[in-house]
Coordinates of C-alpha atoms and ligand atoms in Angstrom, one line a residue:
M10 CA -36.6 -3.7 69.9
A11 CA -40.2 -4.8 70.0
M12 CA -42.1 -3.5 73.0
T13 CA -44.9 -5.9 74.0
K14 CA -46.2 -6.4 77.5
R15 CA -43.1 -8.3 78.2
L16 CA -39.9 -6.6 77.0
M17 CA -38.3 -8.5 74.2
I18 CA -34.9 -8.3 72.6
E19 CA -35.6 -9.9 69.3
G20 CA -37.1 -13.3 70.2
V21 CA -35.8 -13.4 73.8
S22 CA -37.5 -11.9 76.8
A23 CA -35.5 -9.5 78.9
E24 CA -36.5 -11.5 82.0
A25 CA -35.2 -14.7 80.5
L26 CA -31.9 -13.0 79.7
A27 CA -31.6 -11.7 83.3
R28 CA -32.4 -15.2 84.7
R29 CA -29.9 -16.9 82.5
F30 CA -26.9 -14.5 82.6
G31 CA -27.5 -12.5 85.8
T32 CA -27.6 -8.7 86.2
P33 CA -26.3 -6.1 85.5
L34 CA -26.3 -7.3 81.9
Y35 CA -25.8 -5.6 78.6
A36 CA -27.8 -7.1 75.8
Y37 CA -27.4 -6.1 72.1
S38 CA -29.7 -7.0 69.2
K39 CA -27.8 -8.2 66.1
A40 CA -30.6 -7.3 63.8
A41 CA -30.8 -3.7 65.3
L42 CA -27.0 -3.3 64.9
L43 CA -27.0 -4.4 61.3
D44 CA -30.2 -2.4 60.5
R45 CA -28.5 0.8 61.6
F46 CA -25.4 0.2 59.6
G47 CA -27.6 -0.6 56.5
R48 CA -29.6 2.6 57.0
L49 CA -26.5 4.7 57.2
R50 CA -24.8 3.0 54.2
K51 CA -28.0 3.5 52.2
A52 CA -28.2 7.1 53.1
F53 CA -24.6 7.7 51.9
R54 CA -24.8 5.5 48.8
A55 CA -24.9 8.4 46.3
R56 CA -21.2 9.0 46.9
P57 CA -18.6 6.4 47.7
T58 CA -18.3 6.7 51.5
L59 CA -16.2 4.7 53.9
I60 CA -18.1 4.4 57.1
C61 CA -15.5 3.9 59.9
Y62 CA -17.2 2.7 63.0
A63 CA -15.9 4.5 66.1
L64 CA -14.9 1.7 68.4
K65 CA -15.0 3.8 71.5
A66 CA -18.8 3.7 71.5
N67 CA -18.8 -0.1 72.0
S68 CA -15.7 -2.1 71.4
N69 CA -17.0 -5.6 72.1
R70 CA -15.5 -7.9 69.6
A71 CA -18.8 -9.5 68.6
V72 CA -20.3 -6.1 67.9
C73 CA -17.2 -4.9 66.0
R74 CA -17.1 -8.1 64.0
L75 CA -20.7 -7.5 62.7
F76 CA -19.7 -4.2 61.3
A77 CA -16.4 -5.4 59.9
R78 CA -18.2 -8.2 58.0
A79 CA -20.8 -5.7 56.8
G80 CA -18.0 -3.8 55.1
A81 CA -17.3 -1.0 57.6
G82 CA -14.0 0.5 58.4
A83 CA -12.9 1.5 61.9
D84 CA -12.1 4.7 63.7
I85 CA -9.7 4.1 66.6
V86 CA -8.1 6.3 69.2
S87 CA -5.5 4.0 70.9
G88 CA -3.2 1.1 70.3
G89 CA -5.7 -1.0 72.3
E90 CA -8.5 -0.1 69.9
L91 CA -6.1 -0.9 67.0
E92 CA -5.6 -4.4 68.3
R93 CA -9.3 -4.8 68.9
A94 CA -10.2 -3.6 65.5
L95 CA -7.7 -6.0 63.8
A96 CA -8.9 -8.9 66.0
A97 CA -12.5 -8.2 65.0
G98 CA -11.5 -8.4 61.4
F99 CA -11.4 -4.9 60.1
P100 CA -8.8 -4.7 57.3
S101 CA -5.9 -2.4 58.3
G102 CA -6.5 -0.4 55.1
R103 CA -9.9 0.6 56.4
I104 CA -8.7 1.8 59.8
V105 CA -8.3 5.5 60.7
F106 CA -6.4 6.6 63.8
S107 CA -7.6 9.7 65.6
G108 CA -6.7 11.4 68.9
V109 CA -4.6 14.3 70.3
G110 CA -2.2 12.2 72.3
K111 CA -0.9 9.2 70.3
T112 CA 2.3 7.9 71.9
V113 CA 5.4 7.0 69.9
Q114 CA 4.6 3.3 70.5
E115 CA 1.1 3.8 69.1
L116 CA 2.4 5.7 66.0
E117 CA 4.9 2.9 65.4
L118 CA 2.2 0.2 65.8
A119 CA -0.1 2.0 63.4
L120 CA 2.6 2.2 60.8
R121 CA 3.6 -1.4 61.2
R122 CA 0.0 -2.5 60.9
G123 CA -0.6 -0.3 57.8
V124 CA -3.6 1.8 58.8
L125 CA -5.3 3.9 56.1
T126 CA -4.4 7.2 57.7
L127 CA -3.4 8.9 60.9
N128 CA -5.4 12.0 61.8
V129 CA -2.7 14.3 63.1
E130 CA -3.6 17.0 65.6
S131 CA -0.6 19.1 66.3
P132 CA 2.8 20.2 64.8
E133 CA 4.7 18.2 67.4
E134 CA 2.7 15.1 66.6
L135 CA 3.5 15.5 62.9
A136 CA 7.2 15.8 63.7
A137 CA 7.0 12.7 65.9
L138 CA 5.2 10.7 63.2
A139 CA 7.8 11.8 60.6
A140 CA 10.6 10.6 62.9
V141 CA 8.9 7.2 63.5
A142 CA 8.3 6.8 59.7
R143 CA 12.0 7.6 59.0
R144 CA 13.2 5.2 61.6
L145 CA 10.9 2.4 60.3
K146 CA 11.6 3.4 56.7
R147 CA 7.8 3.3 56.1
P148 CA 6.2 6.5 54.8
A149 CA 3.3 7.6 57.0
P150 CA -0.2 8.3 55.6
V151 CA -1.3 11.6 57.1
S152 CA -4.6 13.5 57.5
I153 CA -4.7 16.8 59.3
R154 CA -7.5 17.3 61.8
L155 CA -9.0 20.7 61.3
N156 CA -10.7 22.5 64.2
P157 CA -13.3 24.5 62.3
D158 CA -14.5 26.4 65.4
I159 CA -18.1 25.5 65.0
D160 CA -20.6 25.2 67.9
P161 CA -22.6 22.0 67.4
K162 CA -24.9 23.0 70.3
T163 CA -24.5 19.7 72.2
H164 CA -23.3 19.0 75.8
P165 CA -20.0 21.0 76.5
H166 CA -18.2 17.8 77.5
I167 CA -18.8 16.3 74.1
T168 CA -18.2 19.4 72.0
T169 CA -14.9 19.0 70.2
G170 CA -14.8 21.4 67.2
R171 CA -14.5 24.8 68.9
A172 CA -11.4 26.9 69.1
E173 CA -11.2 26.4 72.9
N174 CA -11.2 22.6 72.6
K175 CA -8.0 20.7 72.6
F176 CA -8.8 19.0 69.3
G177 CA -7.5 19.6 65.8
V178 CA -5.6 22.6 64.5
E179 CA -6.8 26.0 63.2
R180 CA -7.0 26.6 59.5
G181 CA -3.8 28.5 59.1
E182 CA -1.9 25.9 61.1
A183 CA -3.5 23.1 59.1
L184 CA -2.2 24.8 55.9
R185 CA 1.3 24.9 57.4
L186 CA 1.1 21.2 58.4
F187 CA -0.1 20.2 54.9
R188 CA 2.9 22.0 53.4
R189 CA 5.3 20.4 55.8
A190 CA 3.8 16.9 55.2
A191 CA 3.9 17.4 51.4
A192 CA 7.6 18.3 51.6
D193 CA 8.6 15.4 53.9
R194 CA 9.7 12.3 52.0
W195 CA 8.5 10.1 54.9
L196 CA 5.0 11.6 55.0
R197 CA 2.1 11.1 52.5
V198 CA -0.7 13.6 52.5
K199 CA -4.0 11.6 52.6
G200 CA -6.8 13.8 53.8
I201 CA -8.6 16.4 55.9
Q202 CA -10.5 15.3 59.0
C203 CA -12.7 17.1 61.4
H204 CA -15.1 16.0 64.2
L205 CA -17.5 18.5 65.7
G206 CA -18.8 16.8 68.7
S207 CA -21.2 14.0 69.7
Q208 CA -25.0 13.6 69.8
I209 CA -25.5 16.3 67.1
T210 CA -29.1 16.2 65.7
D211 CA -28.8 19.0 63.2
T212 CA -27.1 18.9 59.9
R213 CA -26.1 22.6 59.8
P214 CA -22.8 22.4 61.7
Y215 CA -21.7 19.8 59.2
A216 CA -22.6 22.1 56.3
L217 CA -20.5 24.8 57.9
A218 CA -17.6 22.4 58.4
A219 CA -17.9 21.3 54.8
K220 CA -17.4 24.9 53.6
T221 CA -14.2 25.2 55.6
V222 CA -13.0 21.8 54.5
T223 CA -13.7 22.4 50.8
G224 CA -12.1 25.8 51.0
L225 CA -9.0 24.2 52.3
I226 CA -9.1 21.5 49.6
S227 CA -9.1 24.3 46.9
Q228 CA -6.3 26.2 48.5
L229 CA -4.2 23.0 48.7
A230 CA -5.0 22.1 45.1
K231 CA -3.7 25.6 44.1
E232 CA -0.4 24.7 45.8
G233 CA -0.3 21.3 44.1
I234 CA -1.2 19.3 47.2
S235 CA -4.0 16.9 46.5
V236 CA -6.2 15.4 49.1
E237 CA -7.8 11.9 48.7
L238 CA -10.0 11.8 51.8
A239 CA -12.5 14.2 53.4
D240 CA -13.5 12.9 56.8
F241 CA -16.3 14.6 58.7
G242 CA -15.9 12.5 61.9
G243 CA -18.8 11.1 63.8
G244 CA -21.4 12.8 66.1
L245 CA -24.6 11.7 64.5
G246 CA -27.2 11.9 67.3
V247 CA -29.9 9.5 68.3
A248 CA -33.3 10.2 69.9
Y249 CA -32.9 9.7 73.6
Q250 CA -35.7 11.9 74.9
G251 CA -37.9 14.2 72.8
D252 CA -34.8 15.0 70.6
R253 CA -34.8 13.7 67.1
E254 CA -32.4 11.3 65.4
H255 CA -29.9 12.9 63.0
P256 CA -31.5 13.1 59.5
V257 CA -28.7 11.1 57.9
E258 CA -30.2 11.3 54.4
K259 CA -30.0 15.1 54.6
L260 CA -26.5 14.9 56.0
A261 CA -25.4 12.7 53.1
A262 CA -26.9 15.0 50.6
T263 CA -25.3 18.1 52.2
L264 CA -21.9 16.6 52.2
A265 CA -22.2 15.1 48.7
A266 CA -23.2 18.5 47.4
A267 CA -20.3 20.2 49.1
L268 CA -17.9 17.7 47.6
R269 CA -19.4 17.8 44.1
P270 CA -16.4 19.8 42.6
W271 CA -14.1 17.1 44.0
P272 CA -15.3 13.8 42.5
R273 CA -12.1 12.0 43.3
V274 CA -12.1 12.8 47.0
R275 CA -13.4 9.9 49.1
L276 CA -15.9 10.8 51.8
L277 CA -15.3 9.2 55.2
M278 CA -17.5 9.2 58.3
E279 CA -16.7 8.0 61.8
P280 CA -20.1 7.3 63.5
G281 CA -20.1 5.5 66.9
R282 CA -23.3 6.3 68.8
Y283 CA -25.6 6.2 65.7
L284 CA -24.7 2.6 65.0
V285 CA -25.0 1.1 68.4
A286 CA -27.0 3.2 70.9
D287 CA -30.5 2.0 70.1
A288 CA -29.4 -1.6 69.7
G289 CA -28.4 -2.1 73.3
L290 CA -29.9 -2.1 76.7
L291 CA -28.8 -2.6 80.3
L292 CA -30.7 -5.0 82.4
T293 CA -30.7 -4.5 86.2
R294 CA -32.7 -6.0 89.1
V295 CA -34.4 -4.0 91.9
L296 CA -32.7 -4.7 95.2
Y297 CA -34.7 -2.5 97.5
R298 CA -37.4 0.2 97.7
K299 CA -37.0 3.1 100.0
S300 CA -38.7 6.4 100.7
T301 CA -37.7 9.6 102.4
S302 CA -39.9 12.5 103.2
R303 CA -38.8 13.9 99.8
R304 CA -38.2 11.1 97.4
R305 CA -39.0 7.5 96.5
F306 CA -36.0 5.4 95.5
L307 CA -35.6 2.1 93.6
I308 CA -32.2 0.8 94.5
V309 CA -31.0 -1.4 91.7
D310 CA -27.9 -3.6 91.1
A311 CA -26.5 -1.5 88.2
A312 CA -24.7 1.7 88.9
M313 CA -22.7 4.6 87.5
N314 CA -19.7 2.3 87.0
D315 CA -21.9 0.2 84.6
L316 CA -23.5 3.2 82.8
G317 CA -21.8 6.5 83.6
R318 CA -23.7 8.7 81.1
P319 CA -26.5 10.0 83.5
A320 CA -23.9 10.8 86.2
L321 CA -21.4 12.4 83.8
Y322 CA -23.5 14.3 81.3
G323 CA -27.0 14.3 83.0
A324 CA -28.0 12.0 80.1
W325 CA -31.5 10.7 80.0
H326 CA -32.1 7.0 79.1
P327 CA -35.6 5.5 79.0
I328 CA -36.1 3.0 81.9
V329 CA -38.9 0.4 81.6
P330 CA -39.8 -2.7 83.6
A331 CA -39.2 -6.0 81.8
R332 CA -42.7 -7.0 82.8
P333 CA -44.9 -4.1 84.0
R334 CA -47.0 -4.8 87.0
R335 CA -50.6 -3.6 87.2
G336 CA -51.2 -0.7 89.6
T337 CA -50.8 3.0 90.0
P338 CA -47.5 4.4 88.6
A339 CA -45.2 6.3 91.0
T340 CA -42.5 8.8 90.6
V341 CA -39.2 7.3 91.6
D342 CA -35.4 7.8 91.4
V343 CA -33.6 4.8 90.0
V344 CA -30.3 4.6 91.8
G345 CA -27.4 2.3 92.1
P346 CA -25.4 0.9 95.1
I347 CA -22.4 3.2 94.7
C348 CA -21.5 5.6 97.5
E349 CA -22.1 8.9 95.6
S350 CA -25.3 10.9 95.2
G351 CA -24.4 11.3 91.5
D352 CA -25.0 7.5 91.2
F353 CA -28.3 7.4 89.5
L354 CA -29.6 5.9 86.3
G355 CA -32.8 8.0 86.1
R356 CA -34.4 10.6 88.3
A357 CA -38.1 11.4 88.8
R358 CA -39.3 8.6 86.6
R359 CA -43.0 7.5 86.3
L360 CA -42.8 3.8 86.7
P361 CA -45.5 1.1 87.4
P362 CA -45.2 -0.5 90.8
C363 CA -41.9 -2.4 91.2
E364 CA -40.7 -4.8 93.9
A365 CA -37.4 -6.3 94.9
G366 CA -36.3 -8.8 92.3
D367 CA -38.1 -7.1 89.4
V368 CA -36.0 -6.6 86.2
L369 CA -35.7 -3.1 84.8
A370 CA -34.2 -2.2 81.4
V371 CA -32.3 1.0 80.7
L372 CA -32.8 1.5 77.0
K373 CA -30.6 3.0 74.3
A374 CA -27.5 2.0 76.3
G375 CA -25.6 0.3 73.5
A376 CA -23.2 3.4 73.0
Y377 CA -20.8 4.5 75.6
G378 CA -22.3 2.1 78.1
F379 CA -20.1 -0.9 78.7
S380 CA -17.2 0.8 76.9
M381 CA -17.1 3.5 79.7
S382 CA -17.7 1.1 82.5
S383 CA -15.3 0.8 85.4
Q384 CA -14.7 -1.3 88.5
Y385 CA -15.3 1.7 90.8
N386 CA -16.3 0.6 94.3
S387 CA -14.7 -2.7 93.4
R388 CA -17.7 -3.8 91.4
P389 CA -16.9 -6.4 88.7
R390 CA -17.9 -5.3 85.2
A391 CA -21.1 -6.6 83.8
A392 CA -21.5 -9.4 81.2
E393 CA -22.6 -8.7 77.6
V394 CA -24.8 -10.8 75.4
L395 CA -25.6 -10.6 71.7
V396 CA -29.1 -11.7 70.8
N397 CA -29.9 -13.2 67.4
G398 CA -33.5 -14.2 66.9
T399 CA -34.3 -16.6 69.7
K400 CA -30.7 -17.2 70.6
A401 CA -28.6 -15.3 73.1
R402 CA -24.8 -15.7 73.1
L403 CA -22.5 -14.5 75.9
V404 CA -20.0 -12.3 74.3
R405 CA -18.2 -11.1 77.4
R406 CA -18.3 -13.0 80.7
R407 CA -19.1 -11.2 83.9
E408 CA -15.9 -10.3 85.8
S409 CA -15.4 -12.3 89.0
L410 CA -14.2 -11.1 92.4
A411 CA -10.8 -12.6 91.5
D412 CA -10.6 -10.5 88.4
L413 CA -10.8 -7.4 90.6
V414 CA -7.5 -8.1 92.2
S415 CA -5.8 -10.1 89.5
H416 CA -3.4 -7.3 88.4
E417 CA -2.3 -6.3 91.9
L418 CA 1.2 -7.2 93.1
Ligands
LLP530 N1 -14.5 10.5 65.8 C1 -13.9 11.1 66.8 C2 -12.6 11.8 66.5 C3 -14.4 11.2 68.1 O1 -13.8 11.9 69.0 C4 -15.7 10.6 68.3 C5 -16.3 10.6 69.7 C6 -16.3 9.9 67.3 C7 -15.7 9.9 66.0 C8 -17.6 9.2 67.5 O2 -18.6 10.1 67.9 P1 -20.2 9.6 67.9 O3 -20.5 9.3 66.5 O4 -20.3 8.4 68.7 O5 -20.9 10.7 68.4 N2 -18.9 9.5 76.1 C9 -19.8 10.5 75.4 C10 -19.5 10.6 74.0 C11 -18.0 11.0 73.7 C12 -17.7 11.1 72.2 C13 -16.2 11.2 72.0 N3 -15.8 11.2 70.7 C14 -21.2 10.1 75.7 O6 -21.5 9.1 76.3 O7 -22.1 10.8 75.3

């Protein structure tokens, strides 16, 4: 996203987008989305890798379709995401289904649609899957999600690969599940999966996970159980503030080296944030200014229901005016209209003078922004646009007041 005096999203100014589509508004750059995918694919080119985009980061169909056309697979965690992925054009043979709590209906849907693999996370889930497969007379492709008990040193809410987390199974249990799957005529062993957490900027945790995964692959090979897929999940971090982006070339080299003794095993990754975070921003308008004896506030029309990350994880997103005014910057809290003190987009920010009506942009909001939004306080969800050069296309209309009550009986 080019930063000139006026904030531009490709060839369109942020102010023009706000005027045309209203605020709050999510805007994504097509070029930035494709650029990220290209970079990741290039980094992993030494070894055939299936990059499965984690839809949860941003499941807008227009965004998904770009990745599907570019050759990505999809990582999904619900029947809803499965339908979205298929609607966006991901071939079912490139879809992997993760999650600790897949329902019987979801297992059935996944088998009927013919996904590449289901990442199974418990003995009871494996039994449920075998029962569904037997009933449908369709063998189920199974990967076991390993919990390698590694601390990726990220926010506790987005750490997933530690023994106290609900995800995956421990090594011994994984072995038992593989044996059980190999012995069941309705189950087909596909691979090993693990996912350590999110917003990880260091390659070391993956190197540790690779050790455990390859150890398990060797053990299974000794028992005559062969594995086709090694899936290291997502988690690749981006640079929000001071922190560095995940060195993806180094990651690719590390994983390729670990898998060298296994040339037939296909490497799989499930990145979400890395592909979409930087390509999106949230536009909002200043409603009011207000000062107390302690703080200065800019009250804007976007809130924690639109972008929950600051309130939920204390996340820091850059905030910039669409057209900076001249004058002395001030330190302000940028807050939304929701009735909670946790409703802020940024605290203690140095911003140029702002007035009611000015447009602000919350940057790096393409991941876990709209996809986590809600209607809390009965606020209709924002609109989304995709920018391509000088053209902007509405890819999700703003919800109306009627939409808010349309499901109530
Ligand atoms: N695969 C699995 C099994 C996952 O659980 C996740 C994310 C991903 C892949 C994609 O992770 P990514 O590459 O995006 O880090 N709402 C939080 C992030 C939650 C991530 C949950 N799992 C946030 O806004 O920071």
